[in-house]
Amino acid sequence: MSAPERKQGQEREREGEGEGASAPGRTDAPERVRLREVVPADLEVFFAQEHDPEAARRSRFPPREREAFMRHWTTRVLAGPDVLVRAITVDGEVAGNLVAWTDGDRRWLGYWLGRAFWGRGVGTRALALFLEQETTRPLYADPHEENTGSVRLLEKHGFRRAGTVRHDTDTHLLLVLGAGS
């Protein structure tokens, strides 16, 4: 690949486009992955995504009842003074969310991507865009140890394994994105 071709590819990546971005069966332009502010209507999509049985199994995150979910999002996530939260969209459709927050002396990253968007490079592009906005380092994440897709996504962006943590009876990996990353 020539230098001009590499530069064009890097520019497309920042915009959320790139090689391999087309959905299976699509022959038109690559999907556009974007981040935007969360709006109240997004919460319905996030709630449905959290209740996907396969997503809940992989994340080992128990889905919340509707009232608890909405209360958490409206009072802690959207109203949190140091929370950075973005909706992920693909060609205008809400695909999931990315969140960074502080707990104690650590800054944490969390995300949720609807199953329809798995395996399409959406998470990779969305996380790259988010990490341009969330610049605090170190940044921590703790995916379930068997959630290999999530672990690969984080490691692709420079997160390194730093141990394990327990949540109830489940083991989660502690990954850290250090300074200079």
PDB file of C-alpha atoms in Angstrom:
ATOM      1  CA  MET A   1       0.000   0.000   0.000  1.00  0.00           C
ATOM      2  CA  SER A   2       1.387   3.401  -0.942  1.00  0.00           C
ATOM      3  CA  ALA A   3       1.749   6.304   1.499  1.00  0.00           C
ATOM      4  CA  PRO A   4      -1.220   8.205  -0.053  1.00  0.00           C
ATOM      5  CA  GLU A   5      -3.378   5.075   0.186  1.00  0.00           C
ATOM      6  CA  ARG A   6      -2.390   4.625   3.859  1.00  0.00           C
ATOM      7  CA  LYS A   7      -3.236   8.274   4.579  1.00  0.00           C
ATOM      8  CA  GLN A   8      -6.669   7.925   2.933  1.00  0.00           C
ATOM      9  CA  GLY A   9      -7.324   4.769   4.969  1.00  0.00           C
ATOM     10  CA  GLN A  10      -6.368   6.557   8.195  1.00  0.00           C
ATOM     11  CA  GLU A  11      -8.714   9.425   7.353  1.00  0.00           C
ATOM     12  CA  ARG A  12     -11.579   6.983   6.705  1.00  0.00           C
ATOM     13  CA  GLU A  13     -10.864   5.253  10.042  1.00  0.00           C
ATOM     14  CA  ARG A  14     -11.234   8.522  11.982  1.00  0.00           C
ATOM     15  CA  GLU A  15     -14.558   9.042  10.284  1.00  0.00           C
ATOM     16  CA  GLY A  16     -15.510   5.489  11.186  1.00  0.00           C
ATOM     17  CA  GLU A  17     -15.230   3.932   7.751  1.00  0.00           C
ATOM     18  CA  GLY A  18     -12.693   1.539   6.383  1.00  0.00           C
ATOM     19  CA  GLU A  19     -11.817  -1.784   4.854  1.00  0.00           C
ATOM     20  CA  GLY A  20     -14.121  -4.614   5.758  1.00  0.00           C
ATOM     21  CA  ALA A  21     -16.791  -2.245   6.993  1.00  0.00           C
ATOM     22  CA  SER A  22     -19.550  -3.436   4.688  1.00  0.00           C
ATOM     23  CA  ALA A  23     -22.157  -5.711   6.171  1.00  0.00           C
ATOM     24  CA  PRO A  24     -22.384  -9.249   4.815  1.00  0.00           C
ATOM     25  CA  GLY A  25     -24.190  -9.211   1.498  1.00  0.00           C
ATOM     26  CA  ARG A  26     -23.732  -5.469   0.963  1.00  0.00           C
ATOM     27  CA  THR A  27     -21.865  -4.229  -2.057  1.00  0.00           C
ATOM     28  CA  ASP A  28     -22.388  -0.494  -1.569  1.00  0.00           C
ATOM     29  CA  ALA A  29     -20.250   1.954   0.411  1.00  0.00           C
ATOM     30  CA  PRO A  30     -18.797   0.986   3.795  1.00  0.00           C
ATOM     31  CA  GLU A  31     -20.959   1.453   6.868  1.00  0.00           C
ATOM     32  CA  ARG A  32     -20.516   4.735   8.701  1.00  0.00           C
ATOM     33  CA  VAL A  33     -19.794   4.233  12.378  1.00  0.00           C
ATOM     34  CA  ARG A  34     -20.255   7.374  14.411  1.00  0.00           C
ATOM     35  CA  LEU A  35     -20.488   8.443  18.019  1.00  0.00           C
ATOM     36  CA  ARG A  36     -22.998  10.986  19.235  1.00  0.00           C
ATOM     37  CA  GLU A  37     -24.623  12.227  22.416  1.00  0.00           C
ATOM     38  CA  VAL A  38     -27.155   9.835  23.933  1.00  0.00           C
ATOM     39  CA  VAL A  39     -30.780  10.943  23.574  1.00  0.00           C
ATOM     40  CA  PRO A  40     -33.688   9.601  25.669  1.00  0.00           C
ATOM     41  CA  ALA A  41     -35.006   7.392  22.831  1.00  0.00           C
ATOM     42  CA  ASP A  42     -31.667   5.526  22.796  1.00  0.00           C
ATOM     43  CA  LEU A  43     -32.423   4.085  26.219  1.00  0.00           C
ATOM     44  CA  GLU A  44     -35.125   1.841  24.742  1.00  0.00           C
ATOM     45  CA  VAL A  45     -32.563   0.351  22.342  1.00  0.00           C
ATOM     46  CA  PHE A  46     -29.973  -0.056  25.116  1.00  0.00           C
ATOM     47  CA  PHE A  47     -32.570  -1.763  27.320  1.00  0.00           C
ATOM     48  CA  ALA A  48     -33.459  -4.248  24.566  1.00  0.00           C
ATOM     49  CA  GLN A  49     -29.768  -4.936  23.891  1.00  0.00           C
ATOM     50  CA  GLU A  50     -29.095  -5.602  27.583  1.00  0.00           C
ATOM     51  CA  HIS A  51     -31.926  -8.151  27.554  1.00  0.00           C
ATOM     52  CA  ASP A  52     -30.491 -10.152  24.642  1.00  0.00           C
ATOM     53  CA  PRO A  53     -29.872 -13.577  26.244  1.00  0.00           C
ATOM     54  CA  GLU A  54     -26.624 -14.261  24.342  1.00  0.00           C
ATOM     55  CA  ALA A  55     -25.192 -10.827  25.125  1.00  0.00           C
ATOM     56  CA  ALA A  56     -26.063 -11.254  28.815  1.00  0.00           C
ATOM     57  CA  ARG A  57     -24.467 -14.719  28.829  1.00  0.00           C
ATOM     58  CA  ARG A  58     -21.230 -13.506  27.262  1.00  0.00           C
ATOM     59  CA  SER A  59     -20.902 -10.419  29.431  1.00  0.00           C
ATOM     60  CA  ARG A  60     -22.063 -12.194  32.603  1.00  0.00           C
ATOM     61  CA  PHE A  61     -24.007  -9.014  33.295  1.00  0.00           C
ATOM     62  CA  PRO A  62     -27.530  -9.729  34.540  1.00  0.00           C
ATOM     63  CA  PRO A  63     -30.177  -7.678  32.738  1.00  0.00           C
ATOM     64  CA  ARG A  64     -31.949  -5.182  34.977  1.00  0.00           C
ATOM     65  CA  GLU A  65     -35.674  -4.711  35.291  1.00  0.00           C
ATOM     66  CA  ARG A  66     -36.957  -1.775  33.252  1.00  0.00           C
ATOM     67  CA  GLU A  67     -37.378   0.655  36.166  1.00  0.00           C
ATOM     68  CA  ALA A  68     -33.918  -0.107  37.586  1.00  0.00           C
ATOM     69  CA  PHE A  69     -32.357   0.197  34.125  1.00  0.00           C
ATOM     70  CA  MET A  70     -33.962   3.568  33.389  1.00  0.00           C
ATOM     71  CA  ARG A  71     -33.148   4.906  36.870  1.00  0.00           C
ATOM     72  CA  HIS A  72     -29.491   3.853  36.509  1.00  0.00           C
ATOM     73  CA  TRP A  73     -29.156   5.488  33.085  1.00  0.00           C
ATOM     74  CA  THR A  74     -30.976   8.725  33.942  1.00  0.00           C
ATOM     75  CA  THR A  75     -29.516   9.324  37.419  1.00  0.00           C
ATOM     76  CA  ARG A  76     -26.036   7.795  37.254  1.00  0.00           C
ATOM     77  CA  VAL A  77     -24.908   7.573  33.625  1.00  0.00           C
ATOM     78  CA  LEU A  78     -26.480  10.565  31.908  1.00  0.00           C
ATOM     79  CA  ALA A  79     -26.392  12.764  35.021  1.00  0.00           C
ATOM     80  CA  GLY A  80     -22.976  11.655  36.261  1.00  0.00           C
ATOM     81  CA  PRO A  81     -20.658  14.655  36.592  1.00  0.00           C
ATOM     82  CA  ASP A  82     -17.586  12.855  35.220  1.00  0.00           C
ATOM     83  CA  VAL A  83     -19.250  10.302  32.944  1.00  0.00           C
ATOM     84  CA  LEU A  84     -18.487  10.350  29.236  1.00  0.00           C
ATOM     85  CA  VAL A  85     -21.159   8.426  27.359  1.00  0.00           C
ATOM     86  CA  ARG A  86     -21.748   8.105  23.636  1.00  0.00           C
ATOM     87  CA  ALA A  87     -24.256   6.288  21.481  1.00  0.00           C
ATOM     88  CA  ILE A  88     -22.735   4.234  18.668  1.00  0.00           C
ATOM     89  CA  THR A  89     -24.566   4.532  15.367  1.00  0.00           C
ATOM     90  CA  VAL A  90     -24.106   2.621  12.140  1.00  0.00           C
ATOM     91  CA  ASP A  91     -25.541   4.372   9.116  1.00  0.00           C
ATOM     92  CA  GLY A  92     -27.787   6.282  11.544  1.00  0.00           C
ATOM     93  CA  GLU A  93     -29.061   3.208  13.432  1.00  0.00           C
ATOM     94  CA  VAL A  94     -28.293   2.951  17.156  1.00  0.00           C
ATOM     95  CA  ALA A  95     -25.860   0.048  17.564  1.00  0.00           C
ATOM     96  CA  GLY A  96     -24.837   0.395  21.218  1.00  0.00           C
ATOM     97  CA  ASN A  97     -23.012   2.620  23.654  1.00  0.00           C
ATOM     98  CA  LEU A  98     -19.636   3.410  25.188  1.00  0.00           C
ATOM     99  CA  VAL A  99     -19.193   4.793  28.700  1.00  0.00           C
ATOM    100  CA  ALA A 100     -16.255   5.971  30.804  1.00  0.00           C
ATOM    101  CA  TRP A 101     -16.631   6.752  34.523  1.00  0.00           C
ATOM    102  CA  THR A 102     -14.564   7.072  37.661  1.00  0.00           C
ATOM    103  CA  ASP A 103     -14.888   4.648  40.550  1.00  0.00           C
ATOM    104  CA  GLY A 104     -12.520   5.378  43.417  1.00  0.00           C
ATOM    105  CA  ASP A 105      -9.149   6.230  41.946  1.00  0.00           C
ATOM    106  CA  ARG A 106      -9.703   4.411  38.637  1.00  0.00           C
ATOM    107  CA  ARG A 107     -11.266   5.473  35.345  1.00  0.00           C
ATOM    108  CA  TRP A 108     -13.286   2.643  33.783  1.00  0.00           C
ATOM    109  CA  LEU A 109     -14.533   1.842  30.300  1.00  0.00           C
ATOM    110  CA  GLY A 110     -17.722  -0.049  29.536  1.00  0.00           C
ATOM    111  CA  TYR A 111     -19.629  -0.691  26.346  1.00  0.00           C
ATOM    112  CA  TRP A 112     -22.505  -2.630  24.895  1.00  0.00           C
ATOM    113  CA  LEU A 113     -23.003  -3.491  21.252  1.00  0.00           C
ATOM    114  CA  GLY A 114     -26.212  -4.984  19.901  1.00  0.00           C
ATOM    115  CA  ARG A 115     -25.800  -8.512  18.551  1.00  0.00           C
ATOM    116  CA  ALA A 116     -26.785  -7.460  15.023  1.00  0.00           C
ATOM    117  CA  PHE A 117     -23.532  -5.455  14.941  1.00  0.00           C
ATOM    118  CA  TRP A 118     -21.139  -8.132  16.226  1.00  0.00           C
ATOM    119  CA  GLY A 119     -18.391  -9.350  13.903  1.00  0.00           C
ATOM    120  CA  ARG A 120     -18.640  -6.391  11.526  1.00  0.00           C
ATOM    121  CA  GLY A 121     -15.808  -4.230  12.838  1.00  0.00           C
ATOM    122  CA  VAL A 122     -18.267  -1.798  14.429  1.00  0.00           C
ATOM    123  CA  GLY A 123     -16.842  -2.203  17.936  1.00  0.00           C
ATOM    124  CA  THR A 124     -13.300  -1.712  16.657  1.00  0.00           C
ATOM    125  CA  ARG A 125     -14.139   1.526  14.873  1.00  0.00           C
ATOM    126  CA  ALA A 126     -16.385   2.841  17.656  1.00  0.00           C
ATOM    127  CA  LEU A 127     -13.803   2.204  20.377  1.00  0.00           C
ATOM    128  CA  ALA A 128     -11.087   3.935  18.317  1.00  0.00           C
ATOM    129  CA  LEU A 129     -13.326   7.003  18.003  1.00  0.00           C
ATOM    130  CA  PHE A 130     -14.198   6.923  21.706  1.00  0.00           C
ATOM    131  CA  LEU A 131     -10.566   6.683  22.799  1.00  0.00           C
ATOM    132  CA  GLU A 132      -9.893   9.899  20.869  1.00  0.00           C
ATOM    133  CA  GLN A 133     -12.440  11.601  23.174  1.00  0.00           C
ATOM    134  CA  GLU A 134     -11.690   9.738  26.420  1.00  0.00           C
ATOM    135  CA  THR A 135      -8.029  10.543  26.943  1.00  0.00           C
ATOM    136  CA  THR A 136      -7.634   9.630  30.627  1.00  0.00           C
ATOM    137  CA  ARG A 137      -4.924   7.054  31.206  1.00  0.00           C
ATOM    138  CA  PRO A 138      -4.722   4.642  32.736  1.00  0.00           C
ATOM    139  CA  LEU A 139      -8.146   3.417  31.644  1.00  0.00           C
ATOM    140  CA  TYR A 140      -9.472   0.120  33.014  1.00  0.00           C
ATOM    141  CA  ALA A 141     -11.883  -2.502  31.679  1.00  0.00           C
ATOM    142  CA  ASP A 142     -12.971  -5.833  33.134  1.00  0.00           C
ATOM    143  CA  PRO A 143     -14.660  -8.138  30.601  1.00  0.00           C
ATOM    144  CA  HIS A 144     -15.669 -11.641  31.614  1.00  0.00           C
ATOM    145  CA  GLU A 145     -12.774 -14.019  31.008  1.00  0.00           C
ATOM    146  CA  GLU A 146     -14.762 -16.067  28.466  1.00  0.00           C
ATOM    147  CA  ASN A 147     -15.935 -13.038  26.483  1.00  0.00           C
ATOM    148  CA  THR A 148     -13.133 -13.475  23.964  1.00  0.00           C
ATOM    149  CA  GLY A 149     -14.554 -10.973  21.477  1.00  0.00           C
ATOM    150  CA  SER A 150     -14.505  -8.219  24.066  1.00  0.00           C
ATOM    151  CA  VAL A 151     -11.022  -9.146  25.276  1.00  0.00           C
ATOM    152  CA  ARG A 152      -9.713  -9.120  21.678  1.00  0.00           C
ATOM    153  CA  LEU A 153     -11.345  -5.744  21.029  1.00  0.00           C
ATOM    154  CA  LEU A 154      -9.668  -4.191  24.050  1.00  0.00           C
ATOM    155  CA  GLU A 155      -6.276  -5.741  23.339  1.00  0.00           C
ATOM    156  CA  LYS A 156      -6.460  -4.534  19.728  1.00  0.00           C
ATOM    157  CA  HIS A 157      -6.626  -1.003  21.140  1.00  0.00           C
ATOM    158  CA  GLY A 158      -3.624  -1.429  23.422  1.00  0.00           C
ATOM    159  CA  PHE A 159      -5.211  -2.652  26.645  1.00  0.00           C
ATOM    160  CA  ARG A 160      -2.941  -5.086  28.501  1.00  0.00           C
ATOM    161  CA  ARG A 161      -3.851  -7.823  30.970  1.00  0.00           C
ATOM    162  CA  ALA A 162      -3.118  -6.787  34.535  1.00  0.00           C
ATOM    163  CA  GLY A 163      -4.769  -9.570  36.534  1.00  0.00           C
ATOM    164  CA  THR A 164      -8.243 -10.773  37.366  1.00  0.00           C
ATOM    165  CA  VAL A 165     -11.151  -9.491  39.435  1.00  0.00           C
ATOM    166  CA  ARG A 166     -14.155 -11.320  40.860  1.00  0.00           C
ATOM    167  CA  HIS A 167     -17.738 -10.216  40.417  1.00  0.00           C
ATOM    168  CA  ASP A 168     -19.868 -12.543  42.509  1.00  0.00           C
ATOM    169  CA  THR A 169     -18.778 -16.030  41.371  1.00  0.00           C
ATOM    170  CA  ASP A 170     -17.427 -14.917  37.991  1.00  0.00           C
ATOM    171  CA  THR A 171     -13.829 -14.201  37.048  1.00  0.00           C
ATOM    172  CA  HIS A 172     -13.226 -11.144  34.902  1.00  0.00           C
ATOM    173  CA  LEU A 173      -9.968 -10.044  33.350  1.00  0.00           C
ATOM    174  CA  LEU A 174      -8.548  -6.709  34.443  1.00  0.00           C
ATOM    175  CA  LEU A 175      -7.210  -4.878  31.379  1.00  0.00           C
ATOM    176  CA  VAL A 176      -5.453  -1.522  31.426  1.00  0.00           C
ATOM    177  CA  LEU A 177      -4.719   1.030  28.757  1.00  0.00           C
ATOM    178  CA  GLY A 178      -1.634   2.798  30.062  1.00  0.00           C
ATOM    179  CA  ALA A 179      -0.104   6.195  29.600  1.00  0.00           C
ATOM    180  CA  GLY A 180       1.162   6.835  26.095  1.00  0.00           C
ATOM    181  CA  SER A 181      -1.511   4.588  24.559  1.00  0.00           C
TER     182      SER A 181
END
